[in-house]
Amino acid sequence: MRLRGLYLLTLLLVALPFIFPDNYYVTVVGVTAAVHAILAMSLNLLMGYAGQISLGHAAFFGMGAYASALLTTRWDWPPLLAMLFGLIFTAVVAYLISRPILRLKGHYLAMATLGFGIIVNIILVQAGEYTGGPDGLSDIPVLALFGWEIDSDLRWYGVMMAAVLLVLWLNLNLIHSRMGRALRALHTSEFAAETMGINTTATKSTIFVTSAVIAAAAGSLFAHQQSFVSPGSFSFFFSIELVTMVVLGGLASTYGAIFGAIVITFLPELLVVFEDYEVMIFGAILMLTMIFLPQGIYVVVEQRLLRWWQKCWLQSGESGGAT
Amino acid sequence: MSESALLHIDNITTSYGPIEALHKVSLQVEEGELVAIVGANGAGKSTLLRTLSALIPPKSGTIHFAGEAITALPPHQIVKRGICQVPEGRELFRPLTVEDNLLLGSYALKGDEQWVTERLAAIYTLFPILYERRRQAAGTLSGGQQQMLAIGRALLGRPRLLLLDEPSMGLSPLLVEEIFRVITTLNREGVTILLVEQNARMALTVANRGYVLETGRVVATASAHELLQDDAVRRAYLGY
């Protein structure tokens, strides 16, 4: 019941490459959308559910990507080992900064995470000896899973979509667990959460690390898929884009985060026809959405559909009773 | 009053910056008792409960619970030991459902699913309205229902000591009676309760013993019955 959406999405994702074989929007833009969806879901855990804003999420994405890129190109580590190292490294860094940073609230937390994101980006640019500086690192080897090389668009489509479904499954389970309830509780009132016996510091720290590690995993996959990384992909602007995805879909809605990621990825592709006005129209769409649907597009549509459905259900029930 | 009391507060002083809210307060609660702390606004009643739940650290003094010093423990450790608070103003998780609110009360009891399920059923029997509204957001409940939810939530924490902070606040006289009926029932079923109230008459009517708090000091303590008869207490808090 809880996982119904997950099953539907699985069907859809499996069907798409059959319905549209060799379609650029499915296997190329779709894969980018998948990376964005994973990132948006991870950020939504922190922002949507726990209520802790982060303007530096791209940094964790970058840490995962650069760990894979560096270790596989410079030191010839096997890709999976490099990925694992990247995740552990990101977890340690996220844990170390979470304690001081999550004491802050609201704008101050936003500022601190923003600063962290910028620092990481500066390191990527400045440590050119290792990271290749602004030019980045190229020729990242192909990722192979048990001898199966992921070397085509279609294979990447399969791997990324599997990753999306896995993260979605993790999210849905987490949200409905004891931990998920604790997150929503501390979002509402930290004081009340403490009187319930929730260790708010530890809970916030746990979700911050979880969120960062998921982002790093996305980064590692992204590095192998692109076979090239540069600091531009992990900048402050990308952090803001991720926040936009989460807010656009609707805070505290996992499917909303996926929806936001899809919109933000595909909209620019569709707006290409407007050429020079593309960015302006993109901005206008975002503004209008936030003015008229501040709860997020996905959340509002879901509520309306649910209400409509219930109405139909009631009416059919009444007419059934009358006859 | 012995050293073996369930709760033993000894010379607690708590301050907000330079302002002392509690001054050398000592107090005991025995297992199974219903003890009331009465006093005017700003007497330090809520501060005392917050200090007990470790939401504010005391400046000096010690707190013992079931023979263990708990003065330096963080809030979640206090809850784990069975001191559950119904905070002033209820502090519900308003956007969350009634059932989620109740289940959050059992957060500290990880693992004991069966006890939680049974207890949840018991709470729904005690407050049938909560069962009817279990899928509704807690913020949509009326004041009385919210107070019942707050009490139910604390009961799901398997309290050895239940702290109630102004349960009558903002409720109509009829609902106040209802809430106090529930408090008496709970106590009869064996829950030890420390009750803080401005409504001194109500509190002392249901309590075994009482403490009178005035500007952060305990100025009187006796059986609830004696306090109700005491001239000074009557003039100051009961208004006759």
Coordinates of C-alpha atoms in Angstrom, one line a residue:
Chain A
M1 CA 0.0 0.0 0.0
R2 CA 2.7 2.4 1.1
L3 CA 4.9 1.3 -1.8
R4 CA 2.2 1.5 -4.5
G5 CA 3.8 4.5 -6.0
L6 CA 7.2 2.8 -6.1
Y7 CA 5.7 -0.2 -8.0
L8 CA 4.0 2.2 -10.5
L9 CA 7.2 4.1 -11.0
T10 CA 9.2 0.9 -11.6
L11 CA 6.7 -0.2 -14.3
L12 CA 6.9 3.2 -15.9
L13 CA 10.7 3.3 -15.9
V14 CA 11.0 -0.2 -17.3
A15 CA 8.4 0.5 -20.0
L16 CA 9.9 3.9 -21.2
P17 CA 12.9 2.6 -23.1
F18 CA 10.7 0.0 -24.9
I19 CA 8.1 2.6 -25.8
F20 CA 10.7 5.1 -26.9
P21 CA 13.8 3.2 -28.0
D22 CA 17.0 5.2 -28.5
N23 CA 15.3 8.3 -27.4
Y24 CA 17.5 11.2 -26.4
Y25 CA 15.1 12.4 -23.7
V26 CA 14.8 9.0 -22.1
T27 CA 18.3 7.7 -22.0
V28 CA 20.3 10.9 -21.9
V29 CA 18.2 13.6 -20.3
G30 CA 16.4 10.9 -18.3
V31 CA 19.7 9.8 -16.7
T32 CA 20.5 13.4 -15.7
A33 CA 17.0 13.7 -14.2
A34 CA 17.7 10.5 -12.3
V35 CA 20.8 11.9 -10.7
H36 CA 18.8 15.0 -9.8
A37 CA 16.0 12.9 -8.4
I38 CA 18.4 11.1 -6.1
L39 CA 19.9 14.4 -4.9
A40 CA 16.5 16.0 -4.5
M41 CA 15.3 13.0 -2.4
S42 CA 18.3 13.1 -0.2
L43 CA 18.0 16.9 0.3
N44 CA 14.3 16.5 1.0
L45 CA 15.1 14.2 3.9
L46 CA 17.0 17.0 5.5
M47 CA 14.9 20.0 4.4
G48 CA 11.5 18.6 3.9
Y49 CA 11.2 16.2 6.8
A50 CA 13.7 17.4 9.4
G51 CA 13.3 21.0 8.6
Q52 CA 17.0 21.8 8.4
I53 CA 17.9 23.9 5.3
S54 CA 21.0 23.3 3.4
L55 CA 22.4 25.5 0.7
G56 CA 25.6 23.4 0.3
H57 CA 24.2 20.1 -0.8
A58 CA 26.2 20.1 -4.0
A59 CA 29.4 19.9 -2.0
F60 CA 28.5 16.3 -0.9
F61 CA 27.6 15.4 -4.4
G62 CA 31.0 16.8 -5.5
M63 CA 32.9 14.9 -2.8
G64 CA 31.5 11.6 -4.0
A65 CA 32.2 12.5 -7.6
Y66 CA 35.8 13.7 -7.0
A67 CA 36.6 10.8 -4.7
S68 CA 35.7 8.4 -7.5
A69 CA 37.4 10.5 -10.2
L70 CA 40.6 11.1 -8.2
L71 CA 41.1 7.6 -6.9
T72 CA 40.4 5.8 -10.2
T73 CA 42.4 8.1 -12.5
R74 CA 45.4 9.1 -10.3
W75 CA 45.8 6.0 -8.2
D76 CA 44.1 3.4 -10.3
W77 CA 41.8 2.2 -7.6
P78 CA 39.0 -0.2 -8.7
P79 CA 35.8 2.0 -9.2
L80 CA 33.7 0.2 -6.6
L81 CA 36.4 0.5 -3.9
A82 CA 36.8 4.2 -4.8
M83 CA 33.1 4.7 -4.5
L84 CA 33.0 3.1 -1.1
F85 CA 35.9 5.2 0.1
G86 CA 34.1 8.3 -1.2
L87 CA 31.0 7.4 0.8
I88 CA 32.9 6.8 4.0
F89 CA 35.0 10.0 3.6
T90 CA 31.8 12.0 3.0
A91 CA 30.1 10.4 6.0
V92 CA 33.0 11.4 8.2
V93 CA 33.2 15.0 6.9
A94 CA 29.4 15.3 7.2
Y95 CA 29.5 14.0 10.8
L96 CA 32.3 16.3 11.8
I97 CA 30.6 19.4 10.5
S98 CA 27.1 18.4 11.5
R99 CA 27.6 18.9 15.2
P100 CA 28.6 22.5 15.2
I101 CA 26.5 23.4 12.1
L102 CA 23.2 21.9 13.2
R103 CA 23.2 23.9 16.4
L104 CA 22.3 26.8 14.1
K105 CA 18.8 27.5 13.0
G106 CA 17.0 29.2 10.0
H107 CA 19.1 31.8 8.2
Y108 CA 22.2 31.1 10.2
L109 CA 22.1 27.4 9.2
A110 CA 21.5 28.5 5.6
M111 CA 24.6 30.7 5.8
A112 CA 26.8 28.0 7.4
T113 CA 25.9 25.4 4.8
L114 CA 26.3 27.9 2.1
G115 CA 29.8 28.7 3.4
F116 CA 30.6 25.0 3.5
G117 CA 29.5 24.5 -0.1
I118 CA 31.6 27.4 -1.3
I119 CA 34.7 26.2 0.7
V120 CA 34.5 22.7 -0.9
N121 CA 34.1 24.3 -4.3
I122 CA 37.1 26.6 -3.8
I123 CA 39.2 23.5 -2.8
L124 CA 38.2 21.7 -6.0
V125 CA 39.3 24.7 -8.0
Q126 CA 42.4 25.6 -6.1
A127 CA 43.9 22.2 -5.4
G128 CA 44.7 21.9 -9.1
E129 CA 47.6 19.6 -8.6
Y130 CA 45.2 16.8 -7.6
T131 CA 41.8 17.9 -8.9
G132 CA 42.9 19.4 -12.2
G133 CA 41.6 22.8 -11.1
P134 CA 38.9 24.5 -13.1
D135 CA 39.6 22.0 -16.0
G136 CA 38.6 19.1 -13.8
L137 CA 39.4 15.4 -14.3
S138 CA 38.7 13.4 -17.4
D139 CA 39.1 9.8 -18.6
I140 CA 37.4 8.4 -15.6
P141 CA 37.2 4.6 -16.2
V142 CA 34.0 2.7 -17.0
L143 CA 32.1 1.4 -14.0
A144 CA 31.8 -2.3 -14.0
L145 CA 29.4 -4.3 -11.7
F146 CA 30.6 -7.9 -11.3
G147 CA 32.2 -7.9 -14.8
W148 CA 29.2 -6.2 -16.4
E149 CA 30.5 -3.0 -18.0
I150 CA 28.2 0.0 -17.9
D151 CA 29.3 1.5 -21.2
S152 CA 26.1 2.5 -23.1
D153 CA 23.4 5.0 -22.6
L154 CA 20.8 2.3 -22.1
R155 CA 22.9 0.5 -19.5
W156 CA 23.4 3.8 -17.6
Y157 CA 19.6 4.3 -17.8
G158 CA 19.1 0.9 -16.1
V159 CA 21.7 1.6 -13.4
M160 CA 20.5 5.1 -12.6
M161 CA 16.9 4.2 -12.5
A162 CA 17.6 1.2 -10.2
A163 CA 19.5 3.7 -8.0
V164 CA 16.5 6.1 -8.0
L165 CA 14.2 3.2 -7.0
L166 CA 16.5 2.1 -4.3
V167 CA 16.8 5.6 -2.8
L168 CA 13.0 6.0 -3.1
W169 CA 12.5 2.7 -1.3
L170 CA 14.9 3.7 1.5
N171 CA 13.2 7.1 1.8
L172 CA 9.7 5.7 2.0
N173 CA 10.7 3.2 4.7
L174 CA 12.7 5.7 6.7
I175 CA 9.8 8.2 6.7
H176 CA 7.3 5.8 8.1
S177 CA 9.7 4.5 10.7
R178 CA 10.3 5.6 14.3
M179 CA 13.2 7.7 13.0
G180 CA 10.9 9.4 10.4
R181 CA 8.4 10.3 13.1
A182 CA 11.2 11.7 15.2
L183 CA 12.3 13.9 12.2
R184 CA 8.8 15.3 11.6
A185 CA 8.5 15.9 15.3
L186 CA 11.7 17.9 15.6
H187 CA 10.6 19.8 12.5
T188 CA 7.5 20.9 14.3
S189 CA 9.0 21.7 17.7
E190 CA 12.4 20.8 19.0
F191 CA 11.3 21.5 22.5
A192 CA 8.4 19.1 22.4
A193 CA 10.6 16.5 20.6
E194 CA 13.0 16.7 23.6
T195 CA 10.2 16.1 26.1
M196 CA 9.4 13.0 24.1
G197 CA 12.9 11.7 24.7
I198 CA 14.1 12.3 21.2
N199 CA 17.8 13.1 21.2
T200 CA 17.5 16.0 18.8
T201 CA 21.2 16.6 18.3
A202 CA 21.9 13.0 17.4
T203 CA 18.8 12.7 15.2
K204 CA 19.6 15.8 13.2
S205 CA 23.2 14.6 12.8
T206 CA 22.1 11.2 11.7
I207 CA 19.9 12.5 9.0
F208 CA 22.5 15.1 7.9
V209 CA 25.0 12.3 7.4
T210 CA 22.5 10.0 5.7
S211 CA 21.5 12.8 3.3
A212 CA 25.2 13.6 2.5
V213 CA 26.1 9.9 1.8
I214 CA 23.2 9.5 -0.6
A215 CA 24.3 12.6 -2.4
A216 CA 27.9 11.3 -2.5
A217 CA 26.7 8.0 -4.0
A218 CA 24.9 10.0 -6.7
G219 CA 28.1 11.9 -7.3
S220 CA 30.2 8.8 -7.7
L221 CA 27.7 7.4 -10.3
F222 CA 27.6 10.8 -12.0
A223 CA 31.4 10.9 -12.4
H224 CA 31.5 7.4 -14.0
Q225 CA 28.6 8.2 -16.2
Q226 CA 30.1 11.4 -17.5
S227 CA 33.6 10.1 -17.4
F228 CA 34.5 13.7 -16.6
V229 CA 34.1 16.0 -13.6
S230 CA 34.8 19.7 -13.2
P231 CA 34.1 22.0 -10.2
G232 CA 31.3 23.8 -12.2
S233 CA 28.9 20.9 -11.6
F234 CA 29.2 21.2 -7.9
S235 CA 28.9 24.9 -7.4
F236 CA 26.7 27.0 -5.2
F237 CA 24.3 27.5 -8.1
F238 CA 23.7 23.8 -8.3
S239 CA 23.0 23.7 -4.5
I240 CA 20.3 26.3 -5.2
E241 CA 18.9 24.3 -8.1
L242 CA 18.5 21.3 -5.8
V243 CA 16.7 23.4 -3.2
T244 CA 14.4 24.7 -6.1
M245 CA 13.6 21.1 -7.0
V246 CA 12.6 20.2 -3.5
V247 CA 10.5 23.3 -3.0
L248 CA 8.9 23.1 -6.4
G249 CA 7.7 19.6 -5.9
G250 CA 6.6 20.2 -2.4
L251 CA 8.6 20.0 0.9
A252 CA 8.3 16.8 2.8
S253 CA 7.0 14.8 -0.2
T254 CA 9.4 12.2 -1.6
Y255 CA 7.5 11.9 -4.9
G256 CA 7.4 15.7 -4.9
A257 CA 11.2 15.8 -4.8
I258 CA 11.3 13.4 -7.8
F259 CA 8.7 15.5 -9.6
G260 CA 10.7 18.7 -9.0
A261 CA 13.9 17.1 -10.3
I262 CA 12.1 16.0 -13.5
V263 CA 10.7 19.5 -14.0
I264 CA 13.9 21.3 -13.4
T265 CA 15.8 18.9 -15.7
F266 CA 13.4 18.8 -18.6
L267 CA 12.0 22.4 -18.6
P268 CA 15.2 24.0 -20.0
E269 CA 15.3 21.3 -22.7
L270 CA 11.7 22.2 -23.7
L271 CA 12.3 25.9 -23.5
V272 CA 15.2 25.7 -26.0
V273 CA 12.7 26.8 -28.7
F274 CA 12.6 30.2 -27.0
E275 CA 16.3 30.6 -27.5
D276 CA 17.5 33.9 -25.9
Y277 CA 14.4 34.1 -23.7
E278 CA 14.8 30.6 -22.2
V279 CA 16.3 31.6 -18.8
M280 CA 13.7 34.4 -18.4
I281 CA 10.8 32.1 -19.1
F282 CA 12.3 29.5 -16.8
G283 CA 12.5 32.0 -14.0
A284 CA 9.0 33.2 -14.6
I285 CA 7.6 29.7 -14.3
L286 CA 9.3 29.2 -11.0
M287 CA 8.1 32.5 -9.7
L288 CA 4.5 31.9 -10.7
T289 CA 4.5 28.4 -9.2
M290 CA 5.7 29.7 -5.9
I291 CA 3.2 32.5 -5.9
F292 CA 0.2 30.3 -6.8
L293 CA 1.2 26.9 -5.5
P294 CA 3.5 27.6 -2.5
Q295 CA 3.1 24.1 -1.1
G296 CA 4.6 22.7 -4.3
I297 CA 3.1 21.5 -7.6
Y298 CA 3.2 17.8 -6.8
V299 CA 1.7 18.2 -3.3
V300 CA -1.2 20.4 -4.5
V301 CA -2.0 18.2 -7.5
E302 CA -1.9 15.1 -5.3
Q303 CA -4.3 16.7 -2.7
R304 CA -6.7 17.8 -5.5
L305 CA -6.7 14.4 -7.1
L306 CA -7.3 12.7 -3.8
R307 CA -10.2 15.0 -3.0
W308 CA -11.7 14.5 -6.4
W309 CA -11.3 10.7 -6.0
Q310 CA -13.0 10.7 -2.6
K311 CA -15.9 12.8 -4.0
C312 CA -16.4 10.4 -6.9
W313 CA -16.2 7.5 -4.4
L314 CA -18.8 9.0 -2.1
Q315 CA -21.2 9.8 -5.0
S316 CA -21.0 6.3 -6.4
G317 CA -21.6 5.0 -2.9
E318 CA -24.7 7.1 -2.5
S319 CA -26.2 6.3 -5.8
G320 CA -25.4 2.6 -5.1
G321 CA -27.3 2.9 -1.8
A322 CA -30.3 4.5 -3.4
T323 CA -31.0 1.8 -6.0
Chain B
M1 CA 9.4 11.4 53.8
S2 CA 12.4 9.2 53.4
E3 CA 15.5 8.8 51.2
S4 CA 13.7 6.0 49.5
A5 CA 11.2 8.3 47.8
L6 CA 10.7 7.8 44.0
L7 CA 11.7 11.4 43.3
H8 CA 14.0 13.3 45.6
I9 CA 14.8 16.9 44.8
D10 CA 17.3 18.5 47.1
N11 CA 18.1 22.2 47.3
I12 CA 17.6 22.9 43.6
T13 CA 18.5 26.4 42.4
T14 CA 17.7 27.3 38.7
S15 CA 18.2 30.6 37.1
Y16 CA 17.6 32.3 33.8
G17 CA 20.8 34.4 33.4
P18 CA 21.1 36.5 36.5
I19 CA 17.4 35.9 37.6
E20 CA 16.8 33.1 40.0
A21 CA 13.6 31.3 39.2
L22 CA 14.0 28.6 41.9
H23 CA 15.8 29.0 45.2
K24 CA 16.9 25.9 47.1
V25 CA 13.7 24.0 46.4
S26 CA 13.5 20.6 48.1
L27 CA 10.7 18.1 47.4
Q28 CA 9.8 14.4 47.5
V29 CA 7.3 12.3 45.7
E30 CA 6.6 8.8 46.9
E31 CA 5.7 5.9 44.6
G32 CA 2.0 6.0 43.8
E33 CA 1.4 9.5 45.2
L34 CA -0.4 12.4 43.5
V35 CA 1.5 15.5 44.6
A36 CA 0.4 19.0 43.6
I37 CA 2.5 22.1 43.3
V38 CA 0.5 25.2 43.6
G39 CA 1.4 28.9 43.3
A40 CA 0.8 32.1 41.4
N41 CA 2.0 33.0 38.0
G42 CA 5.8 33.2 37.9
A43 CA 6.3 31.3 41.2
G44 CA 8.6 28.9 39.4
K45 CA 6.3 25.9 38.9
S46 CA 7.0 25.3 35.3
T47 CA 10.7 26.0 35.8
L48 CA 10.7 23.2 38.4
L49 CA 9.2 20.7 35.9
R50 CA 11.6 21.9 33.1
T51 CA 14.5 21.4 35.5
L52 CA 13.3 17.9 36.3
S53 CA 13.1 17.0 32.6
A54 CA 16.6 18.5 32.1
L55 CA 15.3 21.1 29.7
I56 CA 17.0 23.7 31.8
P57 CA 20.1 22.8 33.8
P58 CA 20.0 23.6 37.5
K59 CA 22.7 25.8 39.0
S60 CA 23.0 23.8 42.1
G61 CA 21.3 21.0 44.0
T62 CA 20.6 17.4 43.2
I63 CA 17.8 15.3 41.8
H64 CA 17.5 11.6 42.6
F65 CA 15.0 9.3 40.8
A66 CA 14.5 5.8 42.0
G67 CA 17.7 6.0 43.9
E68 CA 19.8 7.2 41.0
A69 CA 21.3 10.7 40.6
I70 CA 19.8 12.2 37.4
T71 CA 20.9 15.8 37.8
A72 CA 23.4 15.8 35.0
L73 CA 21.5 13.6 32.5
P74 CA 20.3 15.0 29.1
P75 CA 16.6 15.1 28.4
H76 CA 16.3 11.9 26.4
Q77 CA 17.9 9.9 29.2
I78 CA 15.4 11.4 31.7
V79 CA 12.5 10.2 29.5
K80 CA 14.1 6.8 29.2
R81 CA 14.1 6.4 32.9
G82 CA 10.3 7.0 32.9
I83 CA 9.9 10.7 33.7
C84 CA 7.3 11.9 31.1
Q85 CA 6.1 15.4 30.9
V86 CA 2.9 16.9 29.6
P87 CA 4.4 20.4 28.9
E88 CA 2.6 23.7 29.5
G89 CA 0.5 24.6 26.5
R90 CA 0.5 20.9 25.5
E91 CA 3.2 21.3 22.8
L92 CA 1.6 18.9 20.4
F93 CA 3.0 18.1 17.0
R94 CA 0.2 20.0 15.3
P95 CA 0.7 19.0 11.6
L96 CA 1.2 15.3 12.5
T97 CA -1.8 12.9 13.0
V98 CA -3.2 12.1 16.4
E99 CA -1.8 8.6 16.1
D100 CA 1.7 9.8 15.2
N101 CA 1.6 12.1 18.2
L102 CA 0.7 9.2 20.4
L103 CA 3.4 7.0 18.9
L104 CA 6.0 9.7 19.4
G105 CA 5.2 9.4 23.1
S106 CA 6.7 5.9 23.0
Y107 CA 9.8 7.0 21.2
A108 CA 12.1 6.3 24.1
L109 CA 10.8 2.7 24.4
K110 CA 12.5 1.3 21.3
G111 CA 11.6 -2.3 20.6
D112 CA 8.7 -3.0 22.9
E113 CA 6.2 -3.1 20.0
Q114 CA 3.7 -5.3 21.8
W115 CA 3.5 -3.1 24.9
V116 CA 3.0 0.0 22.7
T117 CA 0.2 -1.6 20.7
E118 CA -1.6 -2.7 23.9
R119 CA -1.1 0.7 25.5
L120 CA -2.3 2.5 22.4
A121 CA -5.5 0.4 22.5
A122 CA -5.8 1.3 26.2
I123 CA -5.4 5.0 25.5
Y124 CA -8.1 4.8 22.8
T125 CA -10.4 3.2 25.3
L126 CA -9.7 5.9 27.8
F127 CA -10.2 8.6 25.2
P128 CA -12.5 7.3 22.5
I129 CA -12.5 10.6 20.7
L130 CA -8.8 10.2 20.0
Y131 CA -9.6 6.9 18.2
E132 CA -12.2 8.6 16.1
R133 CA -9.8 11.3 15.1
R134 CA -6.6 9.2 14.9
R135 CA -5.9 10.0 11.2
Q136 CA -6.6 13.8 11.7
A137 CA -3.9 16.4 12.3
A138 CA -3.5 17.1 16.0
G139 CA -3.8 20.8 15.4
T140 CA -7.4 20.4 14.3
L141 CA -8.6 19.0 17.7
S142 CA -10.4 21.2 20.2
G143 CA -8.6 22.4 23.4
G144 CA -10.0 19.6 25.6
Q145 CA -9.2 16.9 23.0
Q146 CA -5.7 18.3 22.6
Q147 CA -5.1 18.1 26.4
M148 CA -6.3 14.5 26.3
L149 CA -3.9 13.8 23.4
A150 CA -1.0 15.4 25.3
I151 CA -1.8 13.2 28.4
G152 CA -2.2 10.1 26.2
R153 CA 1.1 10.8 24.5
A154 CA 2.9 11.0 27.8
L155 CA 1.2 7.8 29.0
L156 CA 2.7 6.0 26.0
G157 CA 6.1 6.7 27.4
R158 CA 5.4 4.2 30.2
P159 CA 5.9 6.8 32.9
R160 CA 7.0 5.9 36.3
L161 CA 6.4 9.5 37.1
L162 CA 4.1 11.7 35.1
L163 CA 4.7 15.4 35.2
L164 CA 1.6 17.5 34.4
D165 CA 2.1 21.3 33.7
E166 CA -1.1 23.3 34.0
P167 CA -3.4 20.7 32.5
S168 CA -6.4 22.9 33.1
M169 CA -5.0 25.9 31.2
G170 CA -7.4 27.3 28.6
L171 CA -10.1 24.8 29.2
S172 CA -13.8 25.4 30.1
P173 CA -14.8 24.5 33.7
L174 CA -16.6 21.4 32.4
L175 CA -13.5 20.2 30.6
V176 CA -11.3 21.0 33.6
E177 CA -13.4 18.6 35.6
E178 CA -13.2 16.0 32.9
I179 CA -9.4 16.3 32.8
F180 CA -9.1 16.1 36.6
R181 CA -11.3 13.0 36.6
V182 CA -8.8 11.4 34.2
I183 CA -5.9 12.4 36.4
T184 CA -7.5 10.9 39.5
T185 CA -8.3 7.7 37.5
L186 CA -4.7 7.4 36.3
N187 CA -3.4 7.9 39.8
R188 CA -5.7 5.2 41.2
E189 CA -4.4 2.9 38.5
G190 CA -1.0 3.3 40.0
V191 CA 0.6 6.2 38.0
T192 CA 2.7 8.5 40.2
I193 CA 1.9 12.1 39.3
L194 CA 3.5 15.4 40.0
L195 CA 0.9 18.1 39.1
V196 CA 1.6 21.8 38.7
E197 CA -1.5 24.0 38.7
Q198 CA -2.6 27.6 39.1
N199 CA -6.1 26.2 39.8
A200 CA -5.1 25.5 43.4
R201 CA -8.5 24.4 44.6
M202 CA -8.9 21.7 41.9
A203 CA -5.3 20.5 42.3
L204 CA -5.5 20.2 46.1
T205 CA -8.9 18.5 45.9
V206 CA -7.4 15.5 43.9
A207 CA -3.9 15.5 45.4
N208 CA -2.6 13.5 48.4
R209 CA 0.0 16.2 49.3
G210 CA 0.8 19.7 48.2
Y211 CA 3.6 22.2 48.0
V212 CA 3.1 25.9 47.8
L213 CA 5.6 27.7 45.7
E214 CA 6.2 31.5 46.0
T215 CA 8.8 33.4 44.1
G216 CA 10.9 30.3 43.6
R217 CA 10.7 29.1 47.2
V218 CA 8.7 26.4 48.9
V219 CA 6.7 28.3 51.5
A220 CA 4.4 25.6 52.7
T221 CA 4.0 21.8 52.4
A222 CA 1.4 19.6 54.0
S223 CA -1.3 17.1 53.1
A224 CA -3.6 18.5 50.4
H225 CA -6.5 18.4 52.9
E226 CA -4.5 20.6 55.4
L227 CA -3.5 23.0 52.8
L228 CA -7.1 23.5 51.7
Q229 CA -8.0 24.4 55.3
D230 CA -5.0 26.6 55.9
D231 CA -6.0 30.2 56.3
A232 CA -3.0 31.8 54.6
V233 CA -3.3 29.4 51.6
R234 CA -7.0 30.0 51.4
R235 CA -6.6 33.8 51.3
A236 CA -3.7 33.7 48.8
Y237 CA -4.8 31.0 46.4
L238 CA -8.3 29.9 46.9
G239 CA -9.9 33.4 47.3
Y240 CA -12.1 32.8 50.3

